[in-house]
N, CA, C and O atoms as a MOPAC input file, in Angstrom:
PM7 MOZYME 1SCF
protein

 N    -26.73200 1    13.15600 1    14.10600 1
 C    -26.17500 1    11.89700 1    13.63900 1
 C    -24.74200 1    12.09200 1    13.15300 1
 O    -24.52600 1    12.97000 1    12.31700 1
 N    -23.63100 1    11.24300 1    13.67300 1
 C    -22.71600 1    11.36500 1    12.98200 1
 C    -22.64700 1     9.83800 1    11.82600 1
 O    -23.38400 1     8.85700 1    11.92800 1
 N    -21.96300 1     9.96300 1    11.17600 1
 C    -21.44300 1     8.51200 1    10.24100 1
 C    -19.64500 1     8.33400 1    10.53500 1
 O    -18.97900 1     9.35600 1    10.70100 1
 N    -19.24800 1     7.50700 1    10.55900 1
 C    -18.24900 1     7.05700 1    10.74400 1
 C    -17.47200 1     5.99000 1     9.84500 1
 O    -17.70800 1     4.83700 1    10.20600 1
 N    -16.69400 1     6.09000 1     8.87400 1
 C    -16.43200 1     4.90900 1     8.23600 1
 C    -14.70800 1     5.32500 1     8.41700 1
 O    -14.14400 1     6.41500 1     8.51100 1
 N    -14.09400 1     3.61200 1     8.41300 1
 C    -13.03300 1     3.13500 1     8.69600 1
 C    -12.37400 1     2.69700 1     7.54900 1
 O    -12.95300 1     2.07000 1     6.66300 1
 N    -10.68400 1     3.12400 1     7.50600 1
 C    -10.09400 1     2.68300 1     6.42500 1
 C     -8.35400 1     2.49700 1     6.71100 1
 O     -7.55900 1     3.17300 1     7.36500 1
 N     -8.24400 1     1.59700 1     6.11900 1
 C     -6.40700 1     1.36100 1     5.93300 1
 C     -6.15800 1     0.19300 1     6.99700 1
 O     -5.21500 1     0.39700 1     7.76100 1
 N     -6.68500 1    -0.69900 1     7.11800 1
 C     -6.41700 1    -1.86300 1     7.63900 1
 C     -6.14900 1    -2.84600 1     6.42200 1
 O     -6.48100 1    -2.56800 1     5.27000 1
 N     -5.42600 1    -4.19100 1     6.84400 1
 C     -4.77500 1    -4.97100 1     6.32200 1
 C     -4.15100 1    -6.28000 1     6.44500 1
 O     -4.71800 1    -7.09200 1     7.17700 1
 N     -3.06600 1    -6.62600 1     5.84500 1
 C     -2.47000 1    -7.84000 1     6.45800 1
 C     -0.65200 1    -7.60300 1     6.34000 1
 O      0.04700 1    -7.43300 1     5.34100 1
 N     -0.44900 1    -7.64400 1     7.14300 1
 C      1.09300 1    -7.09900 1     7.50500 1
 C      1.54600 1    -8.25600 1     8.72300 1
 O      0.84100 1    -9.02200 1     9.38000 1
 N      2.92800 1    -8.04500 1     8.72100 1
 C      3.72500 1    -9.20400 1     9.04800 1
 C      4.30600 1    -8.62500 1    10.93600 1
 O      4.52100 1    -7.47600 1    11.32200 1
 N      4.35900 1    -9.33700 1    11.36500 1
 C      4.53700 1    -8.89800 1    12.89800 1
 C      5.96200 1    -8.40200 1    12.94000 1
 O      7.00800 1    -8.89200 1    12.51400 1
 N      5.64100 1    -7.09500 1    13.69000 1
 C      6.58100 1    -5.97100 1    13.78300 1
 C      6.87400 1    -4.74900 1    12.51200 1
 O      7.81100 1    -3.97900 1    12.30000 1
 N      5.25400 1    -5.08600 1    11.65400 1
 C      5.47400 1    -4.08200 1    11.22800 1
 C      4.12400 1    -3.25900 1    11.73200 1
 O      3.32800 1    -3.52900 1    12.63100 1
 N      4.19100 1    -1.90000 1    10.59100 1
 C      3.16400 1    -1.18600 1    11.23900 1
 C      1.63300 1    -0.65100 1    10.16500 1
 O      1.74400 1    -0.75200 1     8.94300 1
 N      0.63900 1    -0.24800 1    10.62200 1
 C     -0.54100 1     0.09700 1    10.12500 1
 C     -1.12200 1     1.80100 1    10.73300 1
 O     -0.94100 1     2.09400 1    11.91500 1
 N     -1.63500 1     2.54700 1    10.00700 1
 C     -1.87000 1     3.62700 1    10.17800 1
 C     -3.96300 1     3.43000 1     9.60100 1
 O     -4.44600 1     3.52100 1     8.47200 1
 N     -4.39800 1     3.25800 1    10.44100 1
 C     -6.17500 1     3.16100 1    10.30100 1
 C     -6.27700 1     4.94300 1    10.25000 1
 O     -5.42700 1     5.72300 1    10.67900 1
 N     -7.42200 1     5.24200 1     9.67400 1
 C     -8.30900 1     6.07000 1     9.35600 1
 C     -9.87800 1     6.02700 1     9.73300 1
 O    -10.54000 1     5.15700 1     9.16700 1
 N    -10.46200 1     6.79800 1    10.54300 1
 C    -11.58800 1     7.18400 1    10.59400 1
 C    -12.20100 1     8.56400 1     9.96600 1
 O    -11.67800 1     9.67200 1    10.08300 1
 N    -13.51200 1     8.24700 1     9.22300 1
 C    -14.23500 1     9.64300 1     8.65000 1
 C    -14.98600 1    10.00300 1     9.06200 1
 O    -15.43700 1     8.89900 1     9.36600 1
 N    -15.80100 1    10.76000 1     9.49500 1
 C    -16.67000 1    11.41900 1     9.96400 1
 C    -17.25700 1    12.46900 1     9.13400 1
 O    -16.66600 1    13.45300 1     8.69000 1
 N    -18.61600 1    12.11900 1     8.95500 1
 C    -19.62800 1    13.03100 1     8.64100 1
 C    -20.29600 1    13.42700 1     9.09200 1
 O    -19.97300 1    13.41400 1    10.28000 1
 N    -21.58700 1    14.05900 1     8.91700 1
 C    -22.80200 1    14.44400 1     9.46100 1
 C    -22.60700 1    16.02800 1    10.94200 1
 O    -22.51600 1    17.19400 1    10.55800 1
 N    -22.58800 1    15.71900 1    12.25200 1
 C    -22.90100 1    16.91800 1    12.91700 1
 C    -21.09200 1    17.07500 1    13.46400 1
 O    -20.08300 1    16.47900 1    13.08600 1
 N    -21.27800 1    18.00700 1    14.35400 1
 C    -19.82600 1    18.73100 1    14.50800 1
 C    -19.13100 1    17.91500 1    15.24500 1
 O    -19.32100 1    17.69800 1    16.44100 1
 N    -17.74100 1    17.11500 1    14.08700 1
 C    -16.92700 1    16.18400 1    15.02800 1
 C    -16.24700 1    16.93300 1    15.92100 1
 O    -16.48700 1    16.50200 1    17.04900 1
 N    -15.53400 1    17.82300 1    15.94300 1
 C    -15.17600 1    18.63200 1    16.85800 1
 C    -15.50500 1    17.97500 1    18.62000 1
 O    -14.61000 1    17.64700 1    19.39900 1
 N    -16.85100 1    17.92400 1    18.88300 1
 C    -17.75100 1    17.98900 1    19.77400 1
 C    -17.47100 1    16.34100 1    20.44300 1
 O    -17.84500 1    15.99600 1    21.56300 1
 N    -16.90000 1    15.66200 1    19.68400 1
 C    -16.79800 1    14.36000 1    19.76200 1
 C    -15.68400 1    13.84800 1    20.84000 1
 O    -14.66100 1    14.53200 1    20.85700 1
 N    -15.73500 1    12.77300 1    21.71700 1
 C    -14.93400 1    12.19800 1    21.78200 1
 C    -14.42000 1    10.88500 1    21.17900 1
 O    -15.07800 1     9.85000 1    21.28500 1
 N    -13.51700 1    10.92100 1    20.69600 1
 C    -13.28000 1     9.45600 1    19.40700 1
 C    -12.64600 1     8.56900 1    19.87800 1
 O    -11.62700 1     9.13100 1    20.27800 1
 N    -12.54100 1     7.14900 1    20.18600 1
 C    -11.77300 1     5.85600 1    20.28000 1
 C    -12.03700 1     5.29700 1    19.60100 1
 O    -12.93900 1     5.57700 1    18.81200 1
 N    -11.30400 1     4.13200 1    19.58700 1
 C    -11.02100 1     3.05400 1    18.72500 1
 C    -11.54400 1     1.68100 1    19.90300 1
 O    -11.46700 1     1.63000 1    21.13100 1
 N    -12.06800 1     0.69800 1    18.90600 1
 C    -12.27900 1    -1.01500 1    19.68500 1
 C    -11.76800 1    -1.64800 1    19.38100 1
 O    -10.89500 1    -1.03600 1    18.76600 1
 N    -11.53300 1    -2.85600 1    19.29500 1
 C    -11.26200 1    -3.95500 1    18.18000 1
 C    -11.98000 1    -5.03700 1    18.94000 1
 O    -12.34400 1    -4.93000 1    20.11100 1
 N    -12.15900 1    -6.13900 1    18.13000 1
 C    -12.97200 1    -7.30900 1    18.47400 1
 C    -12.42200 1    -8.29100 1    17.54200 1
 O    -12.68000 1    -8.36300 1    16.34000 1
 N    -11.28400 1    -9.37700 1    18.52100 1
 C    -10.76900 1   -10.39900 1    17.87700 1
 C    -11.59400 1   -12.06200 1    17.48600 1
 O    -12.50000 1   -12.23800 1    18.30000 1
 N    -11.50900 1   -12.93400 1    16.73900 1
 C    -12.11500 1   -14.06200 1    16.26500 1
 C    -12.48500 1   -14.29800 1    18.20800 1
 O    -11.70100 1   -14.18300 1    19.15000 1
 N    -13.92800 1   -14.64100 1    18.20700 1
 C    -14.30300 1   -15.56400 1    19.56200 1
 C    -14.04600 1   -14.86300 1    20.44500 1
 O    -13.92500 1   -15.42200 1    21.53500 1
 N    -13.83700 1   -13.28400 1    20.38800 1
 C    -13.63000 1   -12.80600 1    21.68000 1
 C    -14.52600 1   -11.05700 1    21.81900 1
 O    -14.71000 1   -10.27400 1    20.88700 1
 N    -14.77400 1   -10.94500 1    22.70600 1
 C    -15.45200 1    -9.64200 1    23.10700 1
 C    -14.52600 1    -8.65000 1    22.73500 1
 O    -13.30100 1    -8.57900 1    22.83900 1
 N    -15.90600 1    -7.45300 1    22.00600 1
 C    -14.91200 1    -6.13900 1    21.78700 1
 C    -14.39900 1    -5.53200 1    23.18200 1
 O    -14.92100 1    -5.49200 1    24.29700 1
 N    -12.77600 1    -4.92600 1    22.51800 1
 C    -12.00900 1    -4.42000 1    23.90600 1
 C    -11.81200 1    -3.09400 1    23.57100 1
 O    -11.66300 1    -2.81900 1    22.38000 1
 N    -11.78100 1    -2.09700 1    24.52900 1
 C    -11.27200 1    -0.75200 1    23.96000 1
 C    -10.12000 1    -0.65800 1    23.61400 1
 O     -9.32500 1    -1.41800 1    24.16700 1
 N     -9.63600 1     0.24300 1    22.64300 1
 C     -8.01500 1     0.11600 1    22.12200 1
 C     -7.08700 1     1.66900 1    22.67100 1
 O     -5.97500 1     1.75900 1    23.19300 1
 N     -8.21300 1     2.88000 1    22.24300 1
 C     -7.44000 1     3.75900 1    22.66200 1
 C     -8.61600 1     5.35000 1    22.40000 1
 O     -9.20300 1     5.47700 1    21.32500 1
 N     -8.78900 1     6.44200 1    23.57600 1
 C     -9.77500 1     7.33900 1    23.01400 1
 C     -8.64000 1     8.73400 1    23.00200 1
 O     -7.55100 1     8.96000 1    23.52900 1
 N     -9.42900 1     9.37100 1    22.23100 1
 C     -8.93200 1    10.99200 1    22.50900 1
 C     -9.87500 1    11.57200 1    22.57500 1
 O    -10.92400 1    11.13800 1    22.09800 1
 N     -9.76900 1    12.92200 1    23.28900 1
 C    -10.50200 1    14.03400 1    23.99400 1
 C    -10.89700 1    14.71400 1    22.75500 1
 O    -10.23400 1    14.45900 1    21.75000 1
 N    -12.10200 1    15.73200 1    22.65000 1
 C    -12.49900 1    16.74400 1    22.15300 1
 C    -11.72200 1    17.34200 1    21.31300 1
 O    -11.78600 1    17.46000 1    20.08900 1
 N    -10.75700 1    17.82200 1    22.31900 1
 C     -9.49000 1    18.94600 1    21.84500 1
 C     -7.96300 1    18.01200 1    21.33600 1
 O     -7.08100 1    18.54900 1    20.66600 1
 N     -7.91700 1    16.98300 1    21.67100 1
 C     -6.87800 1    15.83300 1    21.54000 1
 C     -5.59200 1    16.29200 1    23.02700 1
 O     -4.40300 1    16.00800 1    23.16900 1
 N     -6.59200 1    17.11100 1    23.92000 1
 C     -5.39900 1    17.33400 1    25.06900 1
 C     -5.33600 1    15.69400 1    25.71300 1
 O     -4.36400 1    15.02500 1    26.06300 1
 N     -6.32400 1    15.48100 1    25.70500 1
 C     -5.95600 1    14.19300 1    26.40900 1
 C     -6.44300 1    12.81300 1    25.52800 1
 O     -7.48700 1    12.77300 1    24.87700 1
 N     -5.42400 1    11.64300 1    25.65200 1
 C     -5.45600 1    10.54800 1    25.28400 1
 C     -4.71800 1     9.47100 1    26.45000 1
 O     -3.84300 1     9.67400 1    27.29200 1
 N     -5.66900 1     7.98300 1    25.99700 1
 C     -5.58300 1     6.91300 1    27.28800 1
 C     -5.73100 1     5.86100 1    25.84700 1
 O     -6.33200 1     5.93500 1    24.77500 1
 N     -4.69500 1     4.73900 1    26.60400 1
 C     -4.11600 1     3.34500 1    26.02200 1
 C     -5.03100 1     2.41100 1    26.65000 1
 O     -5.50200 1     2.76700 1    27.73000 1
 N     -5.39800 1     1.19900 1    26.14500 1
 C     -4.78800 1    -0.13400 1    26.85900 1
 C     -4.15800 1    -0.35200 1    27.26300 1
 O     -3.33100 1     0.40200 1    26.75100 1
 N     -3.60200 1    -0.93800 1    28.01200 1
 C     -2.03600 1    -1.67800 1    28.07200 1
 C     -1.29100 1    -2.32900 1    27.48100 1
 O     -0.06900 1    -2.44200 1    27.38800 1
 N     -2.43800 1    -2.90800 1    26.93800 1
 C     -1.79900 1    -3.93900 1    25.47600 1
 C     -1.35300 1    -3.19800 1    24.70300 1
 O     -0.24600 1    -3.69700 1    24.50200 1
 N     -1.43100 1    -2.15200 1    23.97400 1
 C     -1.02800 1    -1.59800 1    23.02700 1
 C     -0.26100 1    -0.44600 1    23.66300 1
 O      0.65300 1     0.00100 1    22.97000 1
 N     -0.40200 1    -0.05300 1    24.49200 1
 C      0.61400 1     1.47800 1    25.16700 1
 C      2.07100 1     1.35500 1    25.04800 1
 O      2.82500 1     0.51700 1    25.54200 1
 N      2.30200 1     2.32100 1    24.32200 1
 C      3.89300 1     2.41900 1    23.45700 1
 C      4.17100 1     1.84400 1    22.45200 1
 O      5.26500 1     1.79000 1    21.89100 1
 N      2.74100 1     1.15900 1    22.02900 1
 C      2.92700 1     0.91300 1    20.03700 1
 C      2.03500 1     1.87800 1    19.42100 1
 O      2.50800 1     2.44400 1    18.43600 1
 N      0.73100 1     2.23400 1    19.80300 1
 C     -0.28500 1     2.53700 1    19.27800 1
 C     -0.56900 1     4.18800 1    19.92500 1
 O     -0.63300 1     4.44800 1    21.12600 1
 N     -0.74200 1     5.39300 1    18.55700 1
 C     -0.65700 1     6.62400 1    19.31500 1
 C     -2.23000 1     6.80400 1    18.10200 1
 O     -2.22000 1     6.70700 1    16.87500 1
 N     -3.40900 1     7.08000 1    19.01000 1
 C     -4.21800 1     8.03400 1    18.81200 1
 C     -3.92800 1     9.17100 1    18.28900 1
 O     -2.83000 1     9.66100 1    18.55600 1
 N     -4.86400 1     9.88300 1    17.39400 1
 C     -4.99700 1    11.42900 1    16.76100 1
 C     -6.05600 1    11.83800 1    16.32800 1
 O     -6.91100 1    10.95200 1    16.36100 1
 N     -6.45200 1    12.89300 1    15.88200 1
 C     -7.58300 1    13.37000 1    15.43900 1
 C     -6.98100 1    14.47400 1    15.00900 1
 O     -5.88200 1    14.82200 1    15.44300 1
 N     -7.93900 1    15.42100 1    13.71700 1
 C     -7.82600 1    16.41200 1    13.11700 1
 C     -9.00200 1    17.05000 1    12.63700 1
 O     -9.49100 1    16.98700 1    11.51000 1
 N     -9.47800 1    17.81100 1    13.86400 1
 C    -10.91700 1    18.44100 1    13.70900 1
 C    -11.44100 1    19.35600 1    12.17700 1
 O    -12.55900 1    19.40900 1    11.66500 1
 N     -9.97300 1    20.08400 1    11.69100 1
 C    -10.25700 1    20.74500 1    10.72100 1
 C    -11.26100 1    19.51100 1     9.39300 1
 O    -12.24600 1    19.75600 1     8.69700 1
 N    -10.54700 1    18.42100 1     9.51600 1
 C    -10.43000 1    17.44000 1     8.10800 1
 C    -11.52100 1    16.41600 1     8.76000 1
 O    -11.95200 1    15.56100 1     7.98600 1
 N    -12.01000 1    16.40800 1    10.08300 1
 C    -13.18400 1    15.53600 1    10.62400 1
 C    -12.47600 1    14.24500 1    10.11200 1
 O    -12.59600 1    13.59500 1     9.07400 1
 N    -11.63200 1    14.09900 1    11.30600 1
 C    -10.78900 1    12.64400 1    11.05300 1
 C    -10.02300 1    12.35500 1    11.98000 1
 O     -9.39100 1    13.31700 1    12.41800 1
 N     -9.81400 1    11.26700 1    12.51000 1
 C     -9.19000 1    10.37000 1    13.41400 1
 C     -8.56700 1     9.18200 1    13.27700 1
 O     -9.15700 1     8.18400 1    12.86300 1
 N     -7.01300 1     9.20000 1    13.69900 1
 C     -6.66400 1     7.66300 1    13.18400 1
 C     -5.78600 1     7.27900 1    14.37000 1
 O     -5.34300 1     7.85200 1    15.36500 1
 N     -5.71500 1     5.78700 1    13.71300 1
 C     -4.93400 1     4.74300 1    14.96900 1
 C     -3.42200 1     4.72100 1    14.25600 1
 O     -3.53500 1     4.54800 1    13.04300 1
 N     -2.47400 1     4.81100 1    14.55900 1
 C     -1.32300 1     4.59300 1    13.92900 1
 C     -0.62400 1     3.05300 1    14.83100 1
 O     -0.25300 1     3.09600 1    16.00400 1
 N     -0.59000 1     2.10300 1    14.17300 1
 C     -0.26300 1     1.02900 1    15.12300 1
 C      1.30600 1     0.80600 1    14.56100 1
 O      1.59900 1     0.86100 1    13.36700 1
 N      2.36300 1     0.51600 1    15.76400 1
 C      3.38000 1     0.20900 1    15.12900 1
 C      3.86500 1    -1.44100 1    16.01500 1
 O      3.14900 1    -1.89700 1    16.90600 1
 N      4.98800 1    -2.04400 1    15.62000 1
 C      5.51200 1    -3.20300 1    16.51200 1
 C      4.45700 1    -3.78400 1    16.09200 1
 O      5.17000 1    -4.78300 1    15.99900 1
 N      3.40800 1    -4.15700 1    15.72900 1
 C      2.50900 1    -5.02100 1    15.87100 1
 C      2.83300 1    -6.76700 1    15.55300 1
 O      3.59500 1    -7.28200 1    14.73600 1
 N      1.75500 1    -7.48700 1    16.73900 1
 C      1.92400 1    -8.37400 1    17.30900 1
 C      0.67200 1    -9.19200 1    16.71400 1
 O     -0.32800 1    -8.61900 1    16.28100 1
 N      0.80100 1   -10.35000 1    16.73200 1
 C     -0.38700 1   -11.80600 1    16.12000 1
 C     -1.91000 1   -11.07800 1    16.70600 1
 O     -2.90700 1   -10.78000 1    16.04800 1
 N     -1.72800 1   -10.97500 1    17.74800 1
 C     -2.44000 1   -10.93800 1    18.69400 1
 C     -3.02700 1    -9.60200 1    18.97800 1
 O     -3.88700 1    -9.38500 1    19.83100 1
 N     -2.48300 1    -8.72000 1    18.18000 1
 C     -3.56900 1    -7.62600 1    17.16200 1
 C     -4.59100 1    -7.78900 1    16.40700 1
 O     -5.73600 1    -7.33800 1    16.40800 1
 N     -3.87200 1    -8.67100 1    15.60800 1
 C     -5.54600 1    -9.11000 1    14.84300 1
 C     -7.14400 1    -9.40200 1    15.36900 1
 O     -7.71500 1   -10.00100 1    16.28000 1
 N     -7.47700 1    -8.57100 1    14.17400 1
 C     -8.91500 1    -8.11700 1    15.04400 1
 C     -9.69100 1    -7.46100 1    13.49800 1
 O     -9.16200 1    -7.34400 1    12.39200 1
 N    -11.27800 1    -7.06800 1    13.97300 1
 C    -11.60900 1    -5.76400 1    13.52900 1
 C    -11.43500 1    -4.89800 1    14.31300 1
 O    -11.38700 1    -5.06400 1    15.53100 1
 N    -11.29700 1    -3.67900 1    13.63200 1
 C    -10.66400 1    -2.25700 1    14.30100 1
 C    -12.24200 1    -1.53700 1    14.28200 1
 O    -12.94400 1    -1.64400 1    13.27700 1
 N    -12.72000 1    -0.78300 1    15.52800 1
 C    -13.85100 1    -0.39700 1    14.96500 1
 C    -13.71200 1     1.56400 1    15.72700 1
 O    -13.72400 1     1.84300 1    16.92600 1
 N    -13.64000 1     2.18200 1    15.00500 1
 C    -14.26700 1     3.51900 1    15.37800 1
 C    -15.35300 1     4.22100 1    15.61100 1
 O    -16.17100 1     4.52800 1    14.74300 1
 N    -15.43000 1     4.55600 1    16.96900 1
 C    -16.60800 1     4.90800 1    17.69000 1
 C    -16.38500 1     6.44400 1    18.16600 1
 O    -15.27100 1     6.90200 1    18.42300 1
 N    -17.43000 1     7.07700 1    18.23600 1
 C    -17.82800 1     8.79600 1    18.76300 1
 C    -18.76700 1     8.72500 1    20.18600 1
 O    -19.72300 1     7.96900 1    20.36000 1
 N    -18.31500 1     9.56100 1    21.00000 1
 C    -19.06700 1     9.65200 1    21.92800 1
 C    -19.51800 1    11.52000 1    22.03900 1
 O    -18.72300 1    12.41800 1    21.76300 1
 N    -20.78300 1    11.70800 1    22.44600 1
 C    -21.31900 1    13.15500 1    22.15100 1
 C    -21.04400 1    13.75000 1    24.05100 1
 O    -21.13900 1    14.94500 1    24.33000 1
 N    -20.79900 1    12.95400 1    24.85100 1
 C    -20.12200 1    13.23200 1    26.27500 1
 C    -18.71300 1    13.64500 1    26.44400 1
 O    -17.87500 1    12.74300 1    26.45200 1
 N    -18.38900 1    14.66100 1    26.55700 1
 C    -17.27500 1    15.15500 1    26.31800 1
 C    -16.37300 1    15.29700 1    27.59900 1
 O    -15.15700 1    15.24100 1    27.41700 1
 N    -16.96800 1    15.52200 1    29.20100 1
 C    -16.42300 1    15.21200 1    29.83100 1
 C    -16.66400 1    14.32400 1    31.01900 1
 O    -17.08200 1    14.61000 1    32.14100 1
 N    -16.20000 1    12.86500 1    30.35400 1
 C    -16.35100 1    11.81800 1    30.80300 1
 C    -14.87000 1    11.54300 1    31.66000 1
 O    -13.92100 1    12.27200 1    31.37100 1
 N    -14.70500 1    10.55200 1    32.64600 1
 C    -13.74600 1     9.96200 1    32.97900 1
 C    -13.13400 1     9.24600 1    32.15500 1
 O    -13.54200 1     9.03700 1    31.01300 1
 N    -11.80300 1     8.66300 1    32.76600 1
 C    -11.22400 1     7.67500 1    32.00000 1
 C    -11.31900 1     6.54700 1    31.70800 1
 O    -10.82300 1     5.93400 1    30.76300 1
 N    -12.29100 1     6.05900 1    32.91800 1
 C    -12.97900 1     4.59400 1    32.93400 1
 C    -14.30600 1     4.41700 1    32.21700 1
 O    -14.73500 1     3.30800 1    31.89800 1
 N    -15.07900 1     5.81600 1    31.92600 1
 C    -16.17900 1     6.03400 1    31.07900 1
 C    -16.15000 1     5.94900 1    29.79500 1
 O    -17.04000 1     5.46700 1    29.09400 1
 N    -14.84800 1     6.53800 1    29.33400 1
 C    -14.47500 1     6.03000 1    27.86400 1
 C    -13.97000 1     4.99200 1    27.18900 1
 O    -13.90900 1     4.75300 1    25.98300 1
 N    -13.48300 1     4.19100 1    28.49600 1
 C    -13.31800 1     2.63400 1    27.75900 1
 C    -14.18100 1     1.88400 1    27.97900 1
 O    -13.69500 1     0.79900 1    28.29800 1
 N    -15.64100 1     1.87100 1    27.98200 1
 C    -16.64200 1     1.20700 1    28.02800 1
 C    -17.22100 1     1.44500 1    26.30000 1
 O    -17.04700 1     2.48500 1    25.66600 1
 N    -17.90100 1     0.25300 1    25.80000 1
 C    -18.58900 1     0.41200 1    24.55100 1
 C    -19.52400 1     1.15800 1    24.83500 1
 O    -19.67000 1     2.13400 1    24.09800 1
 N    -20.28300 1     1.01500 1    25.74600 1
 C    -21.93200 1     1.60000 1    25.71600 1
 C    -21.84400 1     3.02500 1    26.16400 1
 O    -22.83300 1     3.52500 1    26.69900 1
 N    -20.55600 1     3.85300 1    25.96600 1
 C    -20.33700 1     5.10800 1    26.43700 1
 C    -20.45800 1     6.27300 1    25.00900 1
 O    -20.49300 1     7.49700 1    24.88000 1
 N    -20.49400 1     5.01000 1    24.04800 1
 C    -20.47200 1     5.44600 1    22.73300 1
 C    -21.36200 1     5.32100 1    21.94900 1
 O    -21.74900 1     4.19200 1    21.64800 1
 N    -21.96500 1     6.52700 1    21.37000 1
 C    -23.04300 1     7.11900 1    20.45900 1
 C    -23.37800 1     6.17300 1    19.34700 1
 O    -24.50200 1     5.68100 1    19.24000 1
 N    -21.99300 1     5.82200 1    18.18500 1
 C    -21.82900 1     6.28300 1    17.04700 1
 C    -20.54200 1     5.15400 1    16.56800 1
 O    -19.57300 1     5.03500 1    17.31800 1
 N    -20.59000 1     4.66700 1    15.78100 1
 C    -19.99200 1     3.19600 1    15.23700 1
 C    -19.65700 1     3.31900 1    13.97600 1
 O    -20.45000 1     3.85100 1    13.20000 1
 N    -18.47100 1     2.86900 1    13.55800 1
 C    -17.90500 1     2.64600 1    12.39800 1
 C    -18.23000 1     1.11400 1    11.82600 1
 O    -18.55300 1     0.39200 1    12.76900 1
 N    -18.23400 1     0.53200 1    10.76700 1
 C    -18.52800 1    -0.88900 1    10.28200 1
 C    -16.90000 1    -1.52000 1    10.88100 1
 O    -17.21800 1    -2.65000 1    11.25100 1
 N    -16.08000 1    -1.44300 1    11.02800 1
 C    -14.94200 1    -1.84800 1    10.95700 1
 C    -13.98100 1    -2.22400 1     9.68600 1
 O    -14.25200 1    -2.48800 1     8.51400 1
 N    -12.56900 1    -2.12700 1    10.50300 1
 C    -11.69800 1    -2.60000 1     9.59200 1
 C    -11.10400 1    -3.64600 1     9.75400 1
 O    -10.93200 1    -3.78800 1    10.96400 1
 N    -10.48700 1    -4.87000 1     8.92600 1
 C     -9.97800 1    -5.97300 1     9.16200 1
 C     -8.52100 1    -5.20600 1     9.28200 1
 O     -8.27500 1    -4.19200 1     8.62900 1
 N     -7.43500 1    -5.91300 1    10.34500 1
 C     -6.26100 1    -6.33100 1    10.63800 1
 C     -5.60400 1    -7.38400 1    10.95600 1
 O     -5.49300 1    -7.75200 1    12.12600 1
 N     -5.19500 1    -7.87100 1    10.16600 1
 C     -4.10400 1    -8.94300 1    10.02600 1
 C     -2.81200 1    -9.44300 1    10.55800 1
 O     -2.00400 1    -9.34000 1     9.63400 1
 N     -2.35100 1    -9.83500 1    11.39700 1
 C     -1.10800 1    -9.76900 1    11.69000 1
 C     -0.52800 1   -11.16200 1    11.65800 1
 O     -0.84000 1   -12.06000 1    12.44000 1
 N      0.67200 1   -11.28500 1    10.31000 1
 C      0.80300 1   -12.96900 1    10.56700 1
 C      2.06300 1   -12.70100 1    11.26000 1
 O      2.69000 1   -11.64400 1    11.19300 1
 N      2.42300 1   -13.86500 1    12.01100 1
 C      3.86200 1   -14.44900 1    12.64800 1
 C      4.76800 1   -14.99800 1    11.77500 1
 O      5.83900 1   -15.44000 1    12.19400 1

């Protein structure tokens, strides 16, 4: 079992930026592959962004590619979203998810149901 809880979301003004936090407890995050979702008012969760095991590899949306850089830090069992530029149309919950499949494709990891392991989410705000 892993646990996952989410932190540092907010309400910030468009074009500025947010740095989210994921925690991880329980079995070896290491082993994990970690992304991020979000799920805006009335709309289906979308994938936002995953990283690899080792953090050699990371994959965007499009929506967010060249605001938003993925990380992880296996020593400290932690992963965060650093969002910058942000836009109305960010707003969402932010949700952090683990997957125990480590070598998956790229189209395998932006699916929800590819993932183990769920964070409650974080609110993000973005006014205009």
């Amino acid at each position: 079992q892993v646990q996952l809880v989410e932190s540092g979301g907010g309400l910030v003004q468009a074009g500025g930026s947010l740095r989210l936090s994921c925690a991880a407890s329980g079995r070896t995050f290491s082993s994990y592959t970690m992304a991020w979702f979000r799920q805006a008012p009335g709309k289906k969760r979308e994938f936002v962004a995953y990283v690899s095991w080792r953090a050699s590899i990371t994959s965007y949306a499009d929506s967010v590619k060249g605001r938003f850089t993925i990380s992880r830090d296996n020593a400290k069992n932690t992963a965060a979203l650093t969002m910058n530029s942000l836009l109305p149309e960010d707003t969402a919950v932010y949700y952090c998810a683990a997957s125990s499949f480590t070598i998956g494709s790229d189209a395998y990891y932006r699916k929800e149901s590819s993932f183990d392991y769920w964070g409650r989410g974080t609110q993000v705000s973005v006014s205009s």
